[in-house]
Short mmCIF file of C-alpha atoms in Angstrom, two decimals:
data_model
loop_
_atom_site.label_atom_id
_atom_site.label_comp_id
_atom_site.label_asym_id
_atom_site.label_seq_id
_atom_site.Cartn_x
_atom_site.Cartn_y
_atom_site.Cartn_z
CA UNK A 1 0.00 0.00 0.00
CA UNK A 2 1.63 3.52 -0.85
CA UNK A 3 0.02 6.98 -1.02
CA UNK A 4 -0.19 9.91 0.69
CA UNK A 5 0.53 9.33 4.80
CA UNK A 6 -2.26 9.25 6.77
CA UNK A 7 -2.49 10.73 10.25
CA UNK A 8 -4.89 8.60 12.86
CA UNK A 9 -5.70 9.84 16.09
CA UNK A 10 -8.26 7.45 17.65
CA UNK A 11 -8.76 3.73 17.54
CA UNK A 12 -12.03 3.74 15.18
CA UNK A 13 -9.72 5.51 12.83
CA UNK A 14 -7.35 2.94 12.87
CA UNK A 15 -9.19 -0.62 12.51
CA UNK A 16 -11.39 1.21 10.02
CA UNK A 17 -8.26 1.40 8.08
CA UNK A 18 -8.37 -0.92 4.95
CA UNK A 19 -5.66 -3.64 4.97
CA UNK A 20 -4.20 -5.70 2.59
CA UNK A 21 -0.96 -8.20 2.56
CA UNK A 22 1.19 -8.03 5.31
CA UNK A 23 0.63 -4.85 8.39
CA UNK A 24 3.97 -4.23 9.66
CA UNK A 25 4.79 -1.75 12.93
CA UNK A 26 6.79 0.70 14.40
CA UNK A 27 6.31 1.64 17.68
CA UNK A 28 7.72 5.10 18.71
CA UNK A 29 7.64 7.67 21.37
CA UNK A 30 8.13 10.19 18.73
CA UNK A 31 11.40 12.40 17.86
CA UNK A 32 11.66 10.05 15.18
CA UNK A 33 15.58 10.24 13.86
CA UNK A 34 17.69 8.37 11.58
CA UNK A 35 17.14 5.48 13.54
CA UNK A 36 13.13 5.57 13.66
CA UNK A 37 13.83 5.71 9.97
CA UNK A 38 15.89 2.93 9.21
CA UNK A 39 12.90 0.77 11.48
CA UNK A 40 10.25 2.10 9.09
CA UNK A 41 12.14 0.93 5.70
CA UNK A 42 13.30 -1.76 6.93
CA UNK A 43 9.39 -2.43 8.12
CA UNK A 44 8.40 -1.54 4.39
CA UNK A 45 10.43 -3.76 2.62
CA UNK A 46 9.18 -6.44 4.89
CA UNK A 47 5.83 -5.74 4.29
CA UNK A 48 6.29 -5.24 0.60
CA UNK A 49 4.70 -3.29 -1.99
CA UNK A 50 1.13 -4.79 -1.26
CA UNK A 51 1.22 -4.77 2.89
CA UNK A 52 1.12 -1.69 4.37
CA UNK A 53 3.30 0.06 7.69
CA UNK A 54 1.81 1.86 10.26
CA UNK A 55 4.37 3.92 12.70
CA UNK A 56 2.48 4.35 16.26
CA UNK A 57 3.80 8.01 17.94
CA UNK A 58 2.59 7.69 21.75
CA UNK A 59 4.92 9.40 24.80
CA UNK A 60 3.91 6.74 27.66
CA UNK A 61 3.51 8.27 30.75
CA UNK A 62 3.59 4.33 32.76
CA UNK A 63 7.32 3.85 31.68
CA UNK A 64 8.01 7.57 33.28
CA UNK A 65 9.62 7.29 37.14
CA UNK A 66 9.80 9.84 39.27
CA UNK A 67 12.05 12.66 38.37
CA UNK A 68 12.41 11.33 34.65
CA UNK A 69 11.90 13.57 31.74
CA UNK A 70 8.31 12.94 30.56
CA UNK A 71 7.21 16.57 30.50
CA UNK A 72 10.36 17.45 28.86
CA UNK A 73 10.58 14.44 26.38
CA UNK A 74 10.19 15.98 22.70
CA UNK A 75 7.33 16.02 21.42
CA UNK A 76 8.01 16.95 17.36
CA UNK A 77 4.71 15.48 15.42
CA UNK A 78 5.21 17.37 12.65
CA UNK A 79 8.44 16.49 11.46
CA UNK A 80 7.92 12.98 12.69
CA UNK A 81 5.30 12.87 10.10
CA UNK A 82 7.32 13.93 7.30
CA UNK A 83 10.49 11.65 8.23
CA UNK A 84 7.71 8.85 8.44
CA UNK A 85 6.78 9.70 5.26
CA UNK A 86 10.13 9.84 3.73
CA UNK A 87 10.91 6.38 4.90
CA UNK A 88 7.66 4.76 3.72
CA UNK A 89 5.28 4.66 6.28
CA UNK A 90 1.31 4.81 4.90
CA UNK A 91 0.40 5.78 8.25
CA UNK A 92 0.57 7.05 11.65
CA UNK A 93 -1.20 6.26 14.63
CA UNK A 94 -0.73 9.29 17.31
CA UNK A 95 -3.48 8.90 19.87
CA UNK A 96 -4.05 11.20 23.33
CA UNK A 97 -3.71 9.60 26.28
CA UNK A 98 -7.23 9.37 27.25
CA UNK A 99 -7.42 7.18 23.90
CA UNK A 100 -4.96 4.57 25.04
CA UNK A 101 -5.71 4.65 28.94
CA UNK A 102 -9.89 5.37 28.41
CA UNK A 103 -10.40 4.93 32.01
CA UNK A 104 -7.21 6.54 33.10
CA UNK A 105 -4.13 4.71 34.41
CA UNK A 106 -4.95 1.05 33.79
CA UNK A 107 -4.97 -0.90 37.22
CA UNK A 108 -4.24 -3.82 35.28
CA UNK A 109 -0.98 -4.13 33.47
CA UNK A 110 1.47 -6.41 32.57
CA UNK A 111 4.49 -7.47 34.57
CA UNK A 112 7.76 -8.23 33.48
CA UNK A 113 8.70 -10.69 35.75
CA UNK A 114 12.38 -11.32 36.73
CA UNK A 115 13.95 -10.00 33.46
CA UNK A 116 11.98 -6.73 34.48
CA UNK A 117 13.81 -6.46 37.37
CA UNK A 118 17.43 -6.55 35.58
CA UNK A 119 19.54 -3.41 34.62
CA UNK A 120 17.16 -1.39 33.32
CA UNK A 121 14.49 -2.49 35.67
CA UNK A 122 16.11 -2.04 38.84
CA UNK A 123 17.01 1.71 37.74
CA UNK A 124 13.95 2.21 36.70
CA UNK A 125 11.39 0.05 38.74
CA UNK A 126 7.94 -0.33 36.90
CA UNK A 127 9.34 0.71 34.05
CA UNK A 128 9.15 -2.43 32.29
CA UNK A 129 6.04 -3.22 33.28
CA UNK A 130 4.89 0.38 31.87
CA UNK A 131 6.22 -0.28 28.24
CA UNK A 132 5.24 -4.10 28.02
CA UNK A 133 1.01 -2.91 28.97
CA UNK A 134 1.53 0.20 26.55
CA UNK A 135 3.36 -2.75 23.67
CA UNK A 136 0.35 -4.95 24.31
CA UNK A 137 -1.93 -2.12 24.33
CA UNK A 138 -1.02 -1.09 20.83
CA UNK A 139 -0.12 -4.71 19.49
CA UNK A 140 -3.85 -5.02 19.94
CA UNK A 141 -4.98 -1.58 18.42
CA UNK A 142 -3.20 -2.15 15.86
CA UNK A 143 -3.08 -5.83 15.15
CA UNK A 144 -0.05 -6.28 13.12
CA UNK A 145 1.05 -9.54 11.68
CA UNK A 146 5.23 -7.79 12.30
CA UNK A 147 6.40 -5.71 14.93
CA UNK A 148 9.97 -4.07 14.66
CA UNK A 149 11.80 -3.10 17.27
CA UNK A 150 15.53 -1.64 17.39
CA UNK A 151 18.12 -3.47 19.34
CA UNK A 152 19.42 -0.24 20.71
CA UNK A 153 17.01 -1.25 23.36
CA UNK A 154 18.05 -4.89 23.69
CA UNK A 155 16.01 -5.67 26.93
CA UNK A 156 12.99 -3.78 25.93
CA UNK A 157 13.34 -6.18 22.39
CA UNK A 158 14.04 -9.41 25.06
CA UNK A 159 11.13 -8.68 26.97
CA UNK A 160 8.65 -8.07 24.12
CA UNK A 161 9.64 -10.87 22.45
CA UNK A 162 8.82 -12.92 26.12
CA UNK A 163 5.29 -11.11 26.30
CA UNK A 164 4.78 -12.30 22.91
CA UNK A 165 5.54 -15.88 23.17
CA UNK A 166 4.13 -16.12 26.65
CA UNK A 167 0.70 -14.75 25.88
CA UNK A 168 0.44 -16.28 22.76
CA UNK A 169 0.56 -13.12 21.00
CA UNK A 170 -0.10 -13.46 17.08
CA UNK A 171 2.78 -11.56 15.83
CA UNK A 172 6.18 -11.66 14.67
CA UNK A 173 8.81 -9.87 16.55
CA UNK A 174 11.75 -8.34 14.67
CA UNK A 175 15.21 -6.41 15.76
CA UNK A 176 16.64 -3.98 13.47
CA UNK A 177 20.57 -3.34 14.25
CA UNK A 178 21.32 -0.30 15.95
CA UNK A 179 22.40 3.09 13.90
CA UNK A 180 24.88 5.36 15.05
CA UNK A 181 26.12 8.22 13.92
CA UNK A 182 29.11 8.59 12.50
CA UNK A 183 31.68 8.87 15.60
CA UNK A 184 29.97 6.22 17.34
CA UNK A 185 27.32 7.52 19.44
CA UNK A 186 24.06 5.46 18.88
CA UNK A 187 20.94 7.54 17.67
CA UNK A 188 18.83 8.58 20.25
CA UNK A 189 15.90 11.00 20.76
CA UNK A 190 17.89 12.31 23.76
CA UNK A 191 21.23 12.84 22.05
CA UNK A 192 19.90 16.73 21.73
CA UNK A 193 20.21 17.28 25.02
CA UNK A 194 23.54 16.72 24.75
CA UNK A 195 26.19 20.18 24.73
CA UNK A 196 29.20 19.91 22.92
CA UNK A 197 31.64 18.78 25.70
CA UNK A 198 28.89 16.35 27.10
CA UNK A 199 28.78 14.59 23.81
CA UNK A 200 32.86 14.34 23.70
CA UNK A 201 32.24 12.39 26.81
CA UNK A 202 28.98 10.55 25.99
CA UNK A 203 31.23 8.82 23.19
CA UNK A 204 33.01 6.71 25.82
CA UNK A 205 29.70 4.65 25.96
CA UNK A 206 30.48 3.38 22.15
CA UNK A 207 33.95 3.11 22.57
CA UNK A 208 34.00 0.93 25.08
CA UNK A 209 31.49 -1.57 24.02
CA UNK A 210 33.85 -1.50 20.79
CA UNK A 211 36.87 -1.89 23.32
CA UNK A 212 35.14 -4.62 24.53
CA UNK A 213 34.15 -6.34 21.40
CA UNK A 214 37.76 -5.84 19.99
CA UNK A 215 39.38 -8.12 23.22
CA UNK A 216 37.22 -10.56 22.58
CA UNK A 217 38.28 -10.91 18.60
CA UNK A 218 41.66 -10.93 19.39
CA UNK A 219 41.51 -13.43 22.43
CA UNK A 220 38.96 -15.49 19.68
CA UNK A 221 42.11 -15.26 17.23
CA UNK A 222 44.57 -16.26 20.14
CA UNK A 223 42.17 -19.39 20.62
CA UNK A 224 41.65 -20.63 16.56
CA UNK A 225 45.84 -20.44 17.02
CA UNK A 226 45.71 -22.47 19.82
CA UNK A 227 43.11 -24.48 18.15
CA UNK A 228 45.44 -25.26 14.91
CA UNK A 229 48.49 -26.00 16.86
CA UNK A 230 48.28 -26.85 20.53
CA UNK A 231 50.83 -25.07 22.60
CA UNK A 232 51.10 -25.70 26.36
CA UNK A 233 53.29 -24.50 28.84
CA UNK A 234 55.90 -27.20 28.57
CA UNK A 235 56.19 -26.21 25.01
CA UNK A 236 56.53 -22.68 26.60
CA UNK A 237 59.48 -23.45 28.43
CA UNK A 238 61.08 -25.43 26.13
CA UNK A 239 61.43 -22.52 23.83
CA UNK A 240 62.75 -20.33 26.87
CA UNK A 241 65.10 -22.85 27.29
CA UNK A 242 66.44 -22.71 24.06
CA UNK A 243 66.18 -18.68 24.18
CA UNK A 244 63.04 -18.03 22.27
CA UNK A 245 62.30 -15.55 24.18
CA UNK A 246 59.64 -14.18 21.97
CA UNK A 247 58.28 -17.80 21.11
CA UNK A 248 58.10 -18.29 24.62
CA UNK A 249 55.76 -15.46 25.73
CA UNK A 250 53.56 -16.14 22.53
CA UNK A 251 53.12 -20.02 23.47
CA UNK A 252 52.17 -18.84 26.83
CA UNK A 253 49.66 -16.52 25.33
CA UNK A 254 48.04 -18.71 22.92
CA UNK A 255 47.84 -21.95 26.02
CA UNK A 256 45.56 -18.73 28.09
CA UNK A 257 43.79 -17.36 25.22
CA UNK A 258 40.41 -19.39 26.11
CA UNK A 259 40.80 -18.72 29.68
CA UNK A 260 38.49 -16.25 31.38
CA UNK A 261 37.06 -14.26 28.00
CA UNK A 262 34.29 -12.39 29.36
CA UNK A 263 36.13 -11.21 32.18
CA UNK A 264 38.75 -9.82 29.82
CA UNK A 265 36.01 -8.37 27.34
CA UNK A 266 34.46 -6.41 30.81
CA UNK A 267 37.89 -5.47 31.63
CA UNK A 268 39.01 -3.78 27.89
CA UNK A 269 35.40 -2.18 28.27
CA UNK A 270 35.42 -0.91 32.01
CA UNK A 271 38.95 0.66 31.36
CA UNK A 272 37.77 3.21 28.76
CA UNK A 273 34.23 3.84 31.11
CA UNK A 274 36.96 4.82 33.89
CA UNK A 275 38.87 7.20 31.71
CA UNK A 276 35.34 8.91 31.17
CA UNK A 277 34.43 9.23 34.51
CA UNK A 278 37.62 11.67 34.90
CA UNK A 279 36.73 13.94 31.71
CA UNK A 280 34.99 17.76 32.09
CA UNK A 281 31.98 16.80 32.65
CA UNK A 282 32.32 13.29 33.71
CA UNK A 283 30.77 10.14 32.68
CA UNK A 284 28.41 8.72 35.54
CA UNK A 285 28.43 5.35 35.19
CA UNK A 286 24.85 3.13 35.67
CA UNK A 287 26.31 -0.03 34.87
CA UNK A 288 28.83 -2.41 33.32
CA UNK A 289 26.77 -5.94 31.88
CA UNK A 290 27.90 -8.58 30.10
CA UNK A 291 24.88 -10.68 29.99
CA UNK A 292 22.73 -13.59 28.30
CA UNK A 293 19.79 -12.19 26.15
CA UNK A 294 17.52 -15.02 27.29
CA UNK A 295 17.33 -13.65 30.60
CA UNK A 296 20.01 -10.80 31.10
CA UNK A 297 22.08 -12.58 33.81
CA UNK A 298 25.49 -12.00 34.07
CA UNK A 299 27.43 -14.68 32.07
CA UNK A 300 29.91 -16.82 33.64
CA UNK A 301 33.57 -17.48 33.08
CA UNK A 302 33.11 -20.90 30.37
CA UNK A 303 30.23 -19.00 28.75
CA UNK A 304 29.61 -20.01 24.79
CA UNK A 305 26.61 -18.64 22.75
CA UNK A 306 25.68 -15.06 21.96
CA UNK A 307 25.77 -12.25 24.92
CA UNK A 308 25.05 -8.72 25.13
CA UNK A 309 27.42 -6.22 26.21
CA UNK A 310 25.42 -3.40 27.42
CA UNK A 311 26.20 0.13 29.21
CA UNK A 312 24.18 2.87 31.03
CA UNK A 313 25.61 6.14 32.17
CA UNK A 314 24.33 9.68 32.71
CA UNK A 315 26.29 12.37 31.05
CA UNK A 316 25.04 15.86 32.67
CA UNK A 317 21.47 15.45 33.23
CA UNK A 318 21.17 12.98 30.51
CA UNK A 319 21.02 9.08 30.74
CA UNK A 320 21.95 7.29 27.91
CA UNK A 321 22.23 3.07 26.99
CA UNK A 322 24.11 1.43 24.57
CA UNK A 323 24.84 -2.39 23.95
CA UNK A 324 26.61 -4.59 21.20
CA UNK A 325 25.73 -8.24 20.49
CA UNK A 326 29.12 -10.56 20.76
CA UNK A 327 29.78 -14.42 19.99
CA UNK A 328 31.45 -16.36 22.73
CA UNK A 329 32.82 -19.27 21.26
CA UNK A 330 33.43 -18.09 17.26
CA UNK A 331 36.49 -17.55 15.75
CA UNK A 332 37.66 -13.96 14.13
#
């Protein structure tokens, strides 16, 4: 379906909608950016020509705390329109409160269990629980048969994807990688509140999930070596003995280079957070995580599969989160 966008504000405007092929959505708080974009193409070219893609722009209150910035989160409809537009949306679903919550704040909501209660969740308490009613809520308004999500917010994405197979929810769940700009810093509605020198410092978040994610490829190189011809420390000191020096210290490397990766990848990433927290202004740190994206635990010391390295930190008056997805367990 193409044409010109429509704008919806209630929900008779929206199932009276015609439909055909494949509805895909985006779900937004508005201040759509290059990011917001990149979900809404990526959306249309999943939907195809014939399905259509509707971009929901709702600020929800329930996933506000206490001293968090929902009266001064931007609200921008009319250029979210046009960038919605741009990118291929045929319409966009931008209801009032009182049209989500009818009866005022909904006294029952879903909970987000013990994931909820992880990193972002014990921050932010309730917040989870706030964006997984307000997901559902709109998952039923608008009854898609794909919701995309961006992986900038990997436990938002984690817990949706729960909610989804837990209740049976007839949908399929998508993550789009995130997009950052082009020294690093992922795209984020609150970026703008960012001055010059607290953006300098705001970069540390990036670099050191990159830190991170560059250990762990050379430790994974270290281990195919070790892999493809066994050393061990015997073989170590044989080459000392013989004054291979050099050959020595290598063999001794490539016997460790399995040993204790996560730790190391925290390590490489924590070093550049600590630099940060001594720049003008300073990096605040939240937290450090390397965890499993099943659950969001911490993973241990043997750990194999995919993890998440993720970040948190307030720069000024700004919080910001960041995360990369790594491989435990592949070779560079």
């Amino acid at each position: 379906m193409t044409g010109p966008l429509l704008l919806l504000n209630t929900a008779a405007e929206l199932h009276g909608l015609p439909r055909s092929g494949r509805r895909a959505v985006v779900m937004t708080m508005g201040a759509l950016h290059e990011g917001h974009a990149t979900l809404v193409r990526t959306a249309r070219a999943q939907a195809g020509p014939d399905g259509q893609v509707v971009v929901t722009v709702f600020v929800n209150p329930l996933q506000f705390g206490e001293n968090e910035d929902l009266d001064r989160y931007p609200r921008t409809l009319e250029a979210d329109l046009r960038i919605a537009a741009e990118a291929g949306a045929d319409a966009v679903f931008a209801p009032a409160a009182d049209e989500v919550y009818p009866g005022g704040a909904p006294q029952v909501r879903i909970t987000a269990g013990p994931m909820g209660g992880r990193l972002e969740g014990a921050t932010r308490p309730g917040h989870f629980d706030g964006m997984l009613t307000v997901v559902a809520k709109l998952l039923h308004l608008t009854r898609p048969d794909l919701a995309l999500f961006g992986q900038k917010d990997a436990q938002q994405l984690a817990l949706i994807r729960r909610m989804v197979t837990d209740l049976n929810f007839p949908v399929e769940v998508a993550g789009v990688p995130t997009v950052r700009e082009d020294d690093g810093l992922a795209l984020s509605s609150r970026n703008r509140y960012l001055d010059p020198a607290e953006r300098h410092t705001a970069l540390a978040l990036s670099r050191a999930l990159f830190a991170g994610r560059d250990r762990l490829a050379a430790q994974a190189a270290l281990r195919a070596r070790a892999e493809a011809a066994p050393a061990s420390d015997e073989r170590a000191a044989g080459l000392a003995r013989l004054g291979e020096i050099r050959a020595s210290a290598d063999a001794h490397a490539v016997s460790a280079a399995g040993a204790g990766l996560p730790e190391a990848v925290r390590s490489a990433a924590r070093h550049v957070l600590e630099e940060a927290a001594r720049h003008d202004p300073p990096l605040a740190l939240d937290y450090l995580a390397l965890v499993d994206p099943k659950d969001f635990t911490e993973v241990g010391p043997d750990f194999t599969g995919e993890a998440v390295l993720a970040v948190a930190a307030k720069v000024g008056a700004t919080r910001l989160i960041d995360n990369i997805p790594l491989e435990f367990g592949a070779h560079a």
